[in-house]
CSV table of C-alpha atoms and ligand atoms in Angstrom, one decimal:
chain,number,residue,atom,x,y,z
A,1,UNK,CA,-12.3,1.7,18.8
A,2,UNK,CA,-10.5,-1.6,19.0
A,3,UNK,CA,-6.8,-1.6,19.9
A,4,UNK,CA,-6.5,-5.4,19.5
A,5,UNK,CA,-5.0,-7.0,16.3
A,6,UNK,CA,-7.3,-9.5,14.7
A,7,UNK,CA,-6.3,-13.2,14.7
A,8,UNK,CA,-5.4,-12.9,11.0
A,9,UNK,CA,-3.2,-9.9,11.7
A,10,UNK,CA,-1.5,-11.6,14.6
A,11,UNK,CA,-0.8,-14.6,12.3
A,12,UNK,CA,0.6,-12.2,9.7
A,13,UNK,CA,2.8,-10.6,12.4
A,14,UNK,CA,4.2,-14.0,13.4
A,15,UNK,CA,4.8,-15.0,9.8
A,16,UNK,CA,6.8,-11.9,8.9
A,17,UNK,CA,8.7,-12.0,12.2
A,18,UNK,CA,9.8,-15.6,11.5
A,19,UNK,CA,10.7,-14.7,8.0
A,20,UNK,CA,12.9,-11.8,9.2
A,21,UNK,CA,14.6,-14.0,11.8
A,22,UNK,CA,15.3,-16.8,9.3
A,23,UNK,CA,16.0,-15.0,6.0
A,24,UNK,CA,17.2,-11.5,6.9
A,25,UNK,CA,18.9,-11.5,10.3
A,26,UNK,CA,21.6,-14.1,9.6
A,27,UNK,CA,22.8,-12.2,6.5
A,28,UNK,CA,22.0,-8.5,7.0
A,29,UNK,CA,25.4,-7.5,8.5
A,30,UNK,CA,27.2,-8.9,5.5
A,31,UNK,CA,24.8,-7.4,3.0
A,32,UNK,CA,24.9,-4.0,4.7
A,33,UNK,CA,28.7,-4.0,5.0
A,34,UNK,CA,29.2,-5.0,1.3
A,35,UNK,CA,26.3,-2.9,-0.1
A,36,UNK,CA,24.5,-6.0,-1.4
A,37,UNK,CA,20.7,-5.8,-2.2
A,38,UNK,CA,19.7,-9.5,-2.2
A,39,UNK,CA,17.1,-9.7,-4.9
A,40,UNK,CA,16.3,-13.3,-3.8
A,41,UNK,CA,14.3,-11.9,-0.8
A,42,UNK,CA,11.6,-10.4,-3.1
A,43,UNK,CA,10.3,-13.7,-4.5
A,44,UNK,CA,10.3,-15.1,-1.0
A,45,UNK,CA,8.2,-12.2,0.2
A,46,UNK,CA,6.0,-12.6,-2.8
A,47,UNK,CA,5.4,-16.3,-2.0
A,48,UNK,CA,4.1,-15.3,1.4
A,49,UNK,CA,1.7,-12.8,-0.3
A,50,UNK,CA,3.6,-9.8,1.3
A,51,UNK,CA,4.2,-7.8,-1.9
A,52,UNK,CA,0.5,-7.0,-2.3
A,53,UNK,CA,-0.8,-7.7,1.2
A,54,UNK,CA,-3.5,-5.0,1.2
A,55,UNK,CA,-4.4,-5.2,-2.5
A,56,UNK,CA,-7.7,-6.9,-3.2
A,57,UNK,CA,-7.6,-10.5,-4.3
A,58,UNK,CA,-9.2,-9.7,-7.6
A,59,UNK,CA,-6.1,-7.6,-8.4
A,60,UNK,CA,-3.6,-10.3,-7.4
A,61,UNK,CA,-3.1,-9.3,-3.8
A,62,UNK,CA,-3.8,-10.9,-0.4
A,63,UNK,CA,-6.9,-8.9,0.3
A,64,UNK,CA,-6.0,-7.9,3.9
A,65,UNK,CA,-6.7,-4.5,5.4
A,66,UNK,CA,-4.3,-1.5,5.3
A,67,UNK,CA,-3.1,-2.1,8.8
A,68,UNK,CA,-1.8,-5.5,7.6
A,69,UNK,CA,0.5,-3.5,5.4
A,70,UNK,CA,1.7,-1.6,8.5
A,71,UNK,CA,2.4,-4.9,10.3
A,72,UNK,CA,4.4,-6.1,7.4
A,73,UNK,CA,6.5,-2.9,7.4
A,74,UNK,CA,7.0,-2.9,11.1
A,75,UNK,CA,8.3,-6.5,11.1
A,76,UNK,CA,10.4,-6.0,8.0
A,77,UNK,CA,12.2,-2.9,9.4
A,78,UNK,CA,12.9,-4.7,12.6
A,79,UNK,CA,15.2,-6.7,10.3
A,80,UNK,CA,16.4,-3.9,8.1
A,81,UNK,CA,15.2,-0.7,6.6
A,82,UNK,CA,16.2,-1.9,3.1
A,83,UNK,CA,13.4,-4.5,2.7
A,84,UNK,CA,10.8,-2.3,4.3
A,85,UNK,CA,11.8,0.4,1.8
A,86,UNK,CA,11.3,-2.1,-1.0
A,87,UNK,CA,7.7,-2.8,0.2
A,88,UNK,CA,7.1,0.9,0.7
A,89,UNK,CA,7.9,1.8,-2.9
A,90,UNK,CA,6.5,-1.3,-4.5
A,91,UNK,CA,3.2,-1.7,-2.5
A,92,UNK,CA,2.7,1.8,-0.9
A,93,UNK,CA,3.8,4.1,-3.6
A,94,UNK,CA,3.2,2.1,-6.8
A,95,UNK,CA,0.6,-0.7,-6.3
A,96,UNK,CA,-1.7,1.4,-4.1
A,97,UNK,CA,-1.4,4.3,-6.6
A,98,UNK,CA,-2.5,2.0,-9.4
A,99,UNK,CA,-5.3,0.7,-7.2
A,100,UNK,CA,-6.5,4.3,-6.6
A,101,UNK,CA,-5.9,6.0,-10.0
A,102,UNK,CA,-5.4,3.2,-12.6
A,103,UNK,CA,-7.9,2.3,-15.3
A,104,UNK,CA,-9.2,-1.3,-15.3
A,105,UNK,CA,-6.8,-2.0,-18.3
A,106,UNK,CA,-3.8,-0.6,-16.3
A,107,UNK,CA,-4.8,-2.6,-13.3
A,108,UNK,CA,-5.0,-5.8,-15.4
A,109,UNK,CA,-1.7,-5.2,-17.1
A,110,UNK,CA,0.4,-3.7,-14.2
A,111,UNK,CA,-1.3,-4.1,-10.8
A,112,UNK,CA,-2.1,-7.8,-11.0
A,113,UNK,CA,1.5,-9.0,-11.7
A,114,UNK,CA,2.9,-6.5,-9.2
A,115,UNK,CA,0.5,-7.4,-6.4
A,116,UNK,CA,1.5,-11.1,-6.9
A,117,UNK,CA,5.2,-10.0,-6.7
A,118,UNK,CA,5.9,-11.3,-10.3
A,119,UNK,CA,6.9,-7.7,-11.3
A,120,UNK,CA,8.4,-5.0,-9.2
A,121,UNK,CA,7.2,-1.4,-9.2
A,122,UNK,CA,8.9,1.8,-8.1
A,123,UNK,CA,8.1,5.5,-7.9
A,124,UNK,CA,10.1,8.3,-9.6
A,125,UNK,CA,9.4,11.8,-8.5
A,126,UNK,CA,12.6,13.3,-7.1
A,127,UNK,CA,15.1,15.0,-9.5
A,128,UNK,CA,18.6,16.5,-9.0
A,129,UNK,CA,17.0,20.0,-8.6
A,130,UNK,CA,13.6,19.0,-7.1
A,131,UNK,CA,12.9,17.1,-3.9
A,132,UNK,CA,10.6,18.9,-1.4
A,133,UNK,CA,9.7,21.4,-4.1
A,134,UNK,CA,8.0,19.0,-6.5
A,135,UNK,CA,6.9,21.7,-8.9
A,136,UNK,CA,10.6,22.3,-9.7
A,137,UNK,CA,10.8,19.0,-11.6
A,138,UNK,CA,12.2,19.4,-15.2
A,139,UNK,CA,11.4,16.1,-16.8
A,140,UNK,CA,9.1,16.7,-19.7
A,141,UNK,CA,6.5,14.6,-21.6
A,142,UNK,CA,5.6,15.9,-25.1
A,143,UNK,CA,2.6,14.4,-26.9
A,144,UNK,CA,3.3,13.0,-30.3
A,145,UNK,CA,0.4,11.1,-31.9
A,146,UNK,CA,-0.2,7.9,-29.9
A,147,UNK,CA,2.8,8.5,-27.7
A,148,UNK,CA,4.3,10.9,-25.1
A,149,UNK,CA,8.0,11.4,-25.5
A,150,UNK,CA,9.7,11.7,-22.1
A,151,UNK,CA,13.1,13.4,-21.5
A,152,UNK,CA,14.7,14.0,-18.2
A,153,UNK,CA,16.4,12.5,-15.2
A,154,UNK,CA,15.3,11.3,-11.7
A,155,UNK,CA,17.5,10.7,-8.7
A,156,UNK,CA,17.3,8.9,-5.3
A,157,UNK,CA,14.9,6.4,-6.7
A,158,UNK,CA,14.5,3.3,-4.5
A,159,UNK,CA,14.7,0.0,-6.5
A,160,UNK,CA,16.0,2.0,-9.5
A,161,UNK,CA,18.0,-1.0,-10.9
A,162,UNK,CA,15.6,-3.7,-9.8
A,163,UNK,CA,12.0,-2.6,-10.7
A,164,UNK,CA,10.4,-3.4,-14.0
A,165,UNK,CA,7.7,-0.8,-13.8
A,166,UNK,CA,7.9,2.9,-12.7
A,167,UNK,CA,5.4,5.6,-12.0
A,168,UNK,CA,7.2,8.6,-13.5
A,169,UNK,CA,6.1,12.3,-13.1
A,170,UNK,CA,6.8,14.8,-15.9
A,171,UNK,CA,5.5,18.1,-17.1
A,172,UNK,CA,3.0,17.9,-20.0
A,173,UNK,CA,2.5,21.7,-19.7
A,174,UNK,CA,5.1,23.7,-17.8
A,175,UNK,CA,3.1,26.9,-18.2
A,176,UNK,CA,0.4,25.5,-15.8
A,177,UNK,CA,2.8,25.1,-12.9
A,178,UNK,CA,2.1,22.0,-10.7
A,179,UNK,CA,-1.3,21.7,-12.6
A,180,UNK,CA,0.8,20.8,-15.7
A,181,UNK,CA,2.4,17.7,-14.2
A,182,UNK,CA,1.2,14.3,-15.4
A,183,UNK,CA,1.9,10.7,-14.2
A,184,UNK,CA,3.0,7.8,-16.5
A,185,UNK,CA,3.5,4.1,-16.2
A,186,UNK,CA,6.9,3.3,-17.7
A,187,UNK,CA,8.6,0.0,-18.3
A,188,UNK,CA,12.4,-0.6,-17.9
A,189,UNK,CA,12.6,-2.5,-21.1
A,190,UNK,CA,11.6,0.4,-23.3
A,191,UNK,CA,14.2,2.1,-25.5
A,192,UNK,CA,15.5,5.3,-24.0
A,193,UNK,CA,15.4,4.1,-20.4
A,194,UNK,CA,18.5,3.6,-18.3
A,195,UNK,CA,19.5,3.5,-14.6
A,196,UNK,CA,22.6,3.8,-12.4
A,197,UNK,CA,23.0,3.0,-8.7
A,198,UNK,CA,24.0,5.5,-6.1
A,199,UNK,CA,27.1,4.5,-4.1
A,200,UNK,CA,28.5,5.7,-0.8
A,201,UNK,CA,25.2,6.0,1.1
A,202,UNK,CA,25.2,6.7,4.8
A,203,UNK,CA,22.6,4.0,5.5
A,204,UNK,CA,20.2,1.5,3.8
A,205,UNK,CA,23.3,0.0,2.2
A,206,UNK,CA,21.5,-3.3,1.8
A,207,UNK,CA,19.0,-1.5,-0.4
A,208,UNK,CA,19.1,-0.4,-4.0
A,209,UNK,CA,18.8,3.4,-4.7
A,210,UNK,CA,19.8,5.2,-7.9
A,211,UNK,CA,19.2,7.5,-10.8
A,212,UNK,CA,17.0,7.1,-13.9
A,213,UNK,CA,17.5,8.6,-17.3
A,214,UNK,CA,14.9,9.1,-20.0
A,215,UNK,CA,16.2,9.8,-23.5
A,216,UNK,CA,13.3,10.3,-25.9
A,217,UNK,CA,11.5,7.5,-24.1
A,218,UNK,CA,8.2,6.8,-25.9
A,219,UNK,CA,5.2,6.0,-23.7
A,220,UNK,CA,1.9,4.9,-25.2
A,221,UNK,CA,-1.0,7.3,-24.4
A,222,UNK,CA,-2.8,4.5,-22.6
A,223,UNK,CA,0.0,4.6,-20.0
A,224,UNK,CA,-1.0,8.0,-18.8
A,225,UNK,CA,-2.1,7.5,-15.2
A,226,UNK,CA,-5.2,9.6,-14.4
A,227,UNK,CA,-5.8,12.6,-16.5
A,228,UNK,CA,-3.3,15.0,-18.0
A,229,UNK,CA,-2.4,17.5,-15.3
A,230,UNK,CA,-3.4,15.3,-12.4
A,231,UNK,CA,0.2,14.2,-11.7
A,232,UNK,CA,0.7,16.4,-8.7
A,233,UNK,CA,-2.4,15.2,-7.0
A,234,UNK,CA,-1.5,11.6,-7.8
A,235,UNK,CA,2.0,12.1,-6.4
A,236,UNK,CA,0.6,13.6,-3.1
A,237,UNK,CA,-2.0,10.9,-2.7
A,238,UNK,CA,0.7,8.2,-3.4
A,239,UNK,CA,2.7,9.8,-0.6
A,240,UNK,CA,-0.2,9.4,1.8
A,241,UNK,CA,0.3,5.7,1.4
A,242,UNK,CA,4.1,5.7,1.1
A,243,UNK,CA,4.4,7.8,4.3
A,244,UNK,CA,2.1,5.4,6.1
A,245,UNK,CA,4.6,2.5,5.4
A,246,UNK,CA,7.6,4.6,6.4
A,247,UNK,CA,5.9,5.4,9.7
A,248,UNK,CA,5.1,1.8,10.3
A,249,UNK,CA,8.7,0.8,9.5
A,250,UNK,CA,9.9,3.3,12.0
A,251,UNK,CA,7.9,1.5,14.6
A,252,UNK,CA,9.8,-1.7,13.7
A,253,UNK,CA,13.1,0.2,13.9
A,254,UNK,CA,12.3,1.3,17.5
A,255,UNK,CA,11.4,-2.3,18.3
A,256,UNK,CA,14.8,-3.4,17.0
A,257,UNK,CA,16.5,-0.6,19.1
A,258,UNK,CA,14.7,-1.7,22.2
A,259,UNK,CA,15.4,-5.4,21.7
A,260,UNK,CA,19.2,-4.8,21.3
A,261,UNK,CA,19.3,-2.3,24.2
A,262,UNK,CA,17.3,-4.4,26.6
A,263,UNK,CA,19.7,-7.3,26.0
A,264,UNK,CA,22.7,-5.1,26.5
A,265,UNK,CA,21.3,-3.4,29.6
A,266,UNK,CA,21.1,-6.8,31.2
A,267,UNK,CA,24.5,-8.1,30.0
A,268,UNK,CA,26.8,-5.1,30.6
A,269,UNK,CA,27.8,-4.1,34.2
A,270,UNK,CA,29.3,-0.9,35.5
A,271,UNK,CA,29.9,0.1,39.1
A,272,UNK,CA,28.8,-3.3,40.3
A,273,UNK,CA,25.4,-3.5,38.6
A,274,UNK,CA,23.8,-4.1,35.3
A,275,UNK,CA,23.6,-0.8,33.3
A,276,UNK,CA,19.8,-1.2,33.1
A,277,UNK,CA,19.8,-0.4,36.8
A,278,UNK,CA,21.2,3.1,36.2
A,279,UNK,CA,18.4,5.7,36.0
A,280,UNK,CA,19.9,7.7,33.1
A,281,UNK,CA,20.0,4.5,31.1
A,282,UNK,CA,16.4,3.7,32.1
A,283,UNK,CA,15.5,7.1,30.8
A,284,UNK,CA,16.7,6.2,27.3
A,285,UNK,CA,14.8,2.9,27.5
A,286,UNK,CA,11.6,4.7,28.7
A,287,UNK,CA,11.8,7.2,25.8
A,288,UNK,CA,12.1,4.3,23.3
A,289,UNK,CA,9.1,2.6,24.8
A,290,UNK,CA,7.1,5.8,24.7
A,291,UNK,CA,8.1,6.5,21.1
A,292,UNK,CA,7.2,2.9,20.1
A,293,UNK,CA,3.7,3.1,21.7
A,294,UNK,CA,2.8,6.6,20.5
A,295,UNK,CA,4.1,5.9,17.0
A,296,UNK,CA,2.2,2.7,16.7
A,297,UNK,CA,-1.1,4.3,17.7
A,298,UNK,CA,-0.6,7.1,15.2
A,299,UNK,CA,0.1,4.6,12.4
A,300,UNK,CA,-2.9,2.3,13.2
A,301,UNK,CA,-5.2,5.4,13.4
A,302,UNK,CA,-4.0,6.4,9.9
A,303,UNK,CA,-4.5,2.8,8.7
A,304,UNK,CA,-8.0,2.7,10.2
A,305,UNK,CA,-8.9,5.8,8.3
A,306,UNK,CA,-7.7,4.1,5.1
A,307,UNK,CA,-9.7,1.1,5.9
A,308,UNK,CA,-12.8,3.3,6.1
A,309,UNK,CA,-12.0,5.0,2.8
A,310,UNK,CA,-11.4,8.4,4.5
A,311,UNK,CA,-8.9,11.1,3.6
A,312,UNK,CA,-5.9,10.7,6.0
A,313,UNK,CA,-3.2,13.1,4.7
A,314,UNK,CA,-3.0,15.0,8.0
A,315,UNK,CA,-3.0,11.9,10.2
A,316,UNK,CA,-0.5,10.1,8.0
A,317,UNK,CA,1.9,13.1,7.9
A,318,UNK,CA,1.8,13.3,11.7
A,319,UNK,CA,2.5,9.6,12.0
A,320,UNK,CA,5.4,9.7,9.6
A,321,UNK,CA,6.9,12.8,11.2
A,322,UNK,CA,6.7,11.6,14.7
A,323,UNK,CA,7.5,7.9,14.1
A,324,UNK,CA,10.7,8.6,12.1
A,325,UNK,CA,11.9,11.2,14.6
A,326,UNK,CA,11.3,8.8,17.5
A,327,UNK,CA,13.1,6.1,15.6
A,328,UNK,CA,16.1,8.3,14.8
A,329,UNK,CA,16.3,9.3,18.5
A,330,UNK,CA,15.8,5.6,19.6
A,331,UNK,CA,18.7,4.6,17.3
A,332,UNK,CA,20.9,7.3,18.7
A,333,UNK,CA,20.1,6.3,22.3
A,334,UNK,CA,20.7,2.6,21.4
A,335,UNK,CA,24.2,3.4,20.3
A,336,UNK,CA,24.7,5.5,23.5
A,337,UNK,CA,23.5,2.6,25.7
A,338,UNK,CA,26.1,0.3,24.0
A,339,UNK,CA,28.9,2.7,24.7
A,340,UNK,CA,32.0,2.1,22.5
A,341,UNK,CA,30.6,-1.3,21.4
A,342,UNK,CA,27.7,0.7,19.8
A,343,UNK,CA,30.3,2.4,17.7
A,344,UNK,CA,31.3,-0.9,16.1
A,345,UNK,CA,29.5,-3.1,13.7
A,346,UNK,CA,29.9,-6.0,16.1
A,347,UNK,CA,26.5,-4.9,17.3
A,348,UNK,CA,23.6,-3.9,15.0
A,349,UNK,CA,22.8,-0.5,16.6
A,350,UNK,CA,25.3,1.5,14.5
A,351,UNK,CA,23.4,0.2,11.4
A,352,UNK,CA,20.1,1.2,13.0
A,353,UNK,CA,21.4,4.8,13.5
A,354,UNK,CA,22.7,5.0,9.9
A,355,UNK,CA,19.4,3.6,8.6
A,356,UNK,CA,17.2,5.8,10.7
A,357,UNK,CA,18.3,9.0,9.0
A,358,UNK,CA,16.9,8.5,5.5
A,359,UNK,CA,13.3,8.1,6.7
A,360,UNK,CA,13.5,11.5,8.4
A,361,UNK,CA,14.4,12.9,4.9
A,362,UNK,CA,12.4,10.9,2.3
A,363,UNK,CA,8.6,11.1,1.7
A,364,UNK,CA,8.6,14.6,3.1
A,365,UNK,CA,11.4,15.8,5.3
A,366,UNK,CA,10.9,16.5,9.1
A,367,UNK,CA,10.7,20.2,8.2
A,368,UNK,CA,8.0,19.7,5.5
A,369,UNK,CA,5.8,17.7,7.9
A,370,UNK,CA,6.3,20.2,10.7
A,371,UNK,CA,5.1,22.9,8.3
A,372,UNK,CA,2.1,20.8,7.2
A,373,UNK,CA,1.0,20.1,10.8
A,374,UNK,CA,1.3,23.8,11.8
A,375,UNK,CA,-0.7,24.8,8.6
A,376,UNK,CA,-3.5,22.3,9.4
A,377,UNK,CA,-3.8,23.6,13.0
A,378,UNK,CA,-3.7,27.2,11.8
A,379,UNK,CA,-6.2,26.4,9.1
A,380,UNK,CA,-3.9,27.6,6.3
A,381,UNK,CA,-4.2,24.2,4.8
A,382,UNK,CA,-7.3,22.2,3.9
A,383,UNK,CA,-7.5,19.0,2.0
A,384,UNK,CA,-9.7,19.2,-1.1
A,385,UNK,CA,-11.7,16.2,-2.2
A,386,UNK,CA,-9.9,14.0,-4.7
A,387,UNK,CA,-11.4,12.7,-8.0
A,388,UNK,CA,-10.5,9.2,-6.9
A,389,UNK,CA,-10.1,7.9,-3.4
A,390,UNK,CA,-8.2,4.8,-2.3
A,391,UNK,CA,-10.9,2.2,-2.0
A,392,UNK,CA,-12.1,1.4,1.6
A,393,UNK,CA,-11.1,-2.1,2.8
A,394,UNK,CA,-13.9,-4.4,1.8
A,395,UNK,CA,-14.0,-7.2,4.4
B,1,FAD,C1,17.4,6.5,0.6
B,1,FAD,C2,16.5,7.4,-0.1
B,1,FAD,C3,15.5,6.8,-0.9
B,1,FAD,C4,14.6,7.6,-1.7
B,1,FAD,N1,13.7,7.0,-2.5
B,1,FAD,C5,13.0,7.8,-3.3
B,1,FAD,C6,12.1,7.2,-4.3
B,1,FAD,O1,11.9,6.0,-4.3
B,1,FAD,N2,11.4,8.0,-5.1
B,1,FAD,C7,11.5,9.4,-5.1
B,1,FAD,O2,10.9,10.1,-5.9
B,1,FAD,N3,12.4,10.0,-4.2
B,1,FAD,C8,13.1,9.2,-3.3
B,1,FAD,N4,13.9,9.8,-2.4
B,1,FAD,C9,14.1,11.3,-2.4
B,1,FAD,C10,13.5,12.0,-1.2
B,1,FAD,O3,12.1,11.9,-1.3
B,1,FAD,C11,14.0,13.4,-1.2
B,1,FAD,O4,15.3,13.4,-0.9
B,1,FAD,C12,13.2,14.3,-0.3
B,1,FAD,O5,11.9,14.6,-0.8
B,1,FAD,C13,13.9,15.6,0.1
B,1,FAD,O6,14.3,16.3,-1.1
B,1,FAD,P1,15.8,16.8,-1.3
B,1,FAD,O7,16.7,15.7,-0.9
B,1,FAD,O8,15.9,17.3,-2.7
B,1,FAD,O9,16.0,17.9,-0.2
B,1,FAD,P2,15.5,19.5,-0.4
B,1,FAD,O10,14.1,19.6,-0.8
B,1,FAD,O11,16.6,20.1,-1.3
B,1,FAD,O12,15.7,20.0,1.1
B,1,FAD,C14,17.0,20.3,1.7
B,1,FAD,C15,16.7,20.8,3.1
B,1,FAD,O13,15.9,22.0,3.1
B,1,FAD,C16,14.7,21.8,3.9
B,1,FAD,N5,13.6,22.5,3.2
B,1,FAD,C17,13.2,22.4,1.9
B,1,FAD,N6,12.1,23.2,1.7
B,1,FAD,C18,11.8,23.8,2.9
B,1,FAD,C19,10.8,24.7,3.4
B,1,FAD,N7,9.8,25.1,2.6
B,1,FAD,N8,10.8,25.0,4.7
B,1,FAD,C20,11.8,24.6,5.6
B,1,FAD,N9,12.8,23.7,5.2
B,1,FAD,C21,12.8,23.3,3.9
B,1,FAD,C22,14.5,20.3,3.9
B,1,FAD,O14,13.7,19.9,5.0
B,1,FAD,C23,15.9,19.8,4.0
B,1,FAD,O15,16.4,19.9,5.3
B,1,FAD,C24,14.8,9.0,-1.6
B,1,FAD,C25,15.8,9.6,-0.8
B,1,FAD,C26,16.6,8.8,0.0
B,1,FAD,C27,17.6,9.4,0.9
C-alpha cells in the first residue's frame, strides 16, 4: 500500500491544475450562463496528452496508469463538470472500452486517433424509455449481408453534437433479452445519423448533451464490437471505467466547494467574527473535508485494482455512489455557507450545486448503486469472469 502520488502523477496534477486556472476558470461563468460548450478546449487537452492519458502509447495514448486518469478528472472538475464529463465519455466510456473489447483493426482505426484527441468518442446507451433498465432499450440492429441496419433513438448522450465516433447499443435479437444486445462503433458522417442538443438543463450547461437518431443507418459488420449478444456485458464493463471517472470528478467538485467556502469563511464576518469561527459553519467544512478524503481513497483503490488488471465493479460502484453523494452535499453546504450570495452567480457555488446533481443520476443512479452494494454484501450478486478484461497497467 502506497498512498503517495508518484512524481509523474504530481507533475500531471500540477499541469492540469494550471490548465484549468488559465483556460477554464476565466471563462466558465460566461460559458455556463450562456450554455456554450467551448470545443476549443478539446484540442488543448489533446495537446497535453490528456484525452488518452491512460491509453498505452502504442494505441496513441500517454501510457500513464489508471489513477492518472483519476487525477485528470479531479482537476478538470475542480474547474467545471462539463470538461470532466467530456473526458469521462471520451476516455472512460469509449477509448477504454475499445482498449478492452476492440479488435486490433478497430483499435488501429478508432482508438489511435481518439487517444491522440484527433477524433472524439462518445457512448450511446440511454433511450427515452430506458435508463437504469438497460434491457428496455428499443434500438434494433438487423443483419443484412455485410451490414447491420440500425434504427432507433438515444437520449441524454454527452458530446452528442461534438463526437465523431459513438459506441451504440442495439438489439440484434430481442427474444434473448439482455443477451440479445450488441455493441457497434458508429460514425457521425454515415447516412442515417443525426443529433440534436438538449436545452434547459439544470446543470453542466457548459457541456454538450443531446439526442441521437438512427434512420436505417448501415454499419459494416467489422464495426461490431465484441461478439453478437455481448453488448450488455460491454456496456456494464464500460460503466466500470466511466463511473471511476465520475467518482474522481466528484473529488474535484468537493475540492472546488472547499476552496470557495474556505475563502468565504475568512472574508465574511457576523456577530463580530469571521463565519469560519462559528462551530456550525465548521461542521459543514469538516464534512466536506471528510467527504474529500474518503472519496479520494475509494477512487484510488478502484484505480489500483484497474492497474493490477483486477475486476473492480463493486469497488468502483461504491466510489461513484459515495463520491457523488458527498459532492452533492458539499455543494449544498457551500451555498449555505455563502448565505444569500451563494444564491447568486456572483459566486461559483450555485453552479457547483447545479452541476453536482447529474453525477448522482448518470452512470447508475444513487438508488442503483445502493442496491448493488446491498446485493454484494448479501451475496445476491457476484461478478462473473469477463471474456476480455481491461489490460493491467504495464509500467
Ligand atoms: C447530464 C447527463 C449526461 C448523460 N450522459 C449520458 C451518456 O453520455 N450516455 C448515456 O448512455 N447516458 C447518459 N446519460 C443518461 C443517464 O445515464 C441516465 O439518465 C441514468 O442511467 C438514469 O436513467 P433515467 O434517467 O432513465 O432514470 P430512470 O431509470 O427512469 O430512473 C428514474 C428514478 O427511478 C429510480 N429507479 C429506477 N429503477 C430503480 C430500482 N430498480 N430500484 C429503485 N429505484 C429505481 C432511479 O434511481 C431514479 O431515481 C446522461 C444523463 C445526464 C443527466
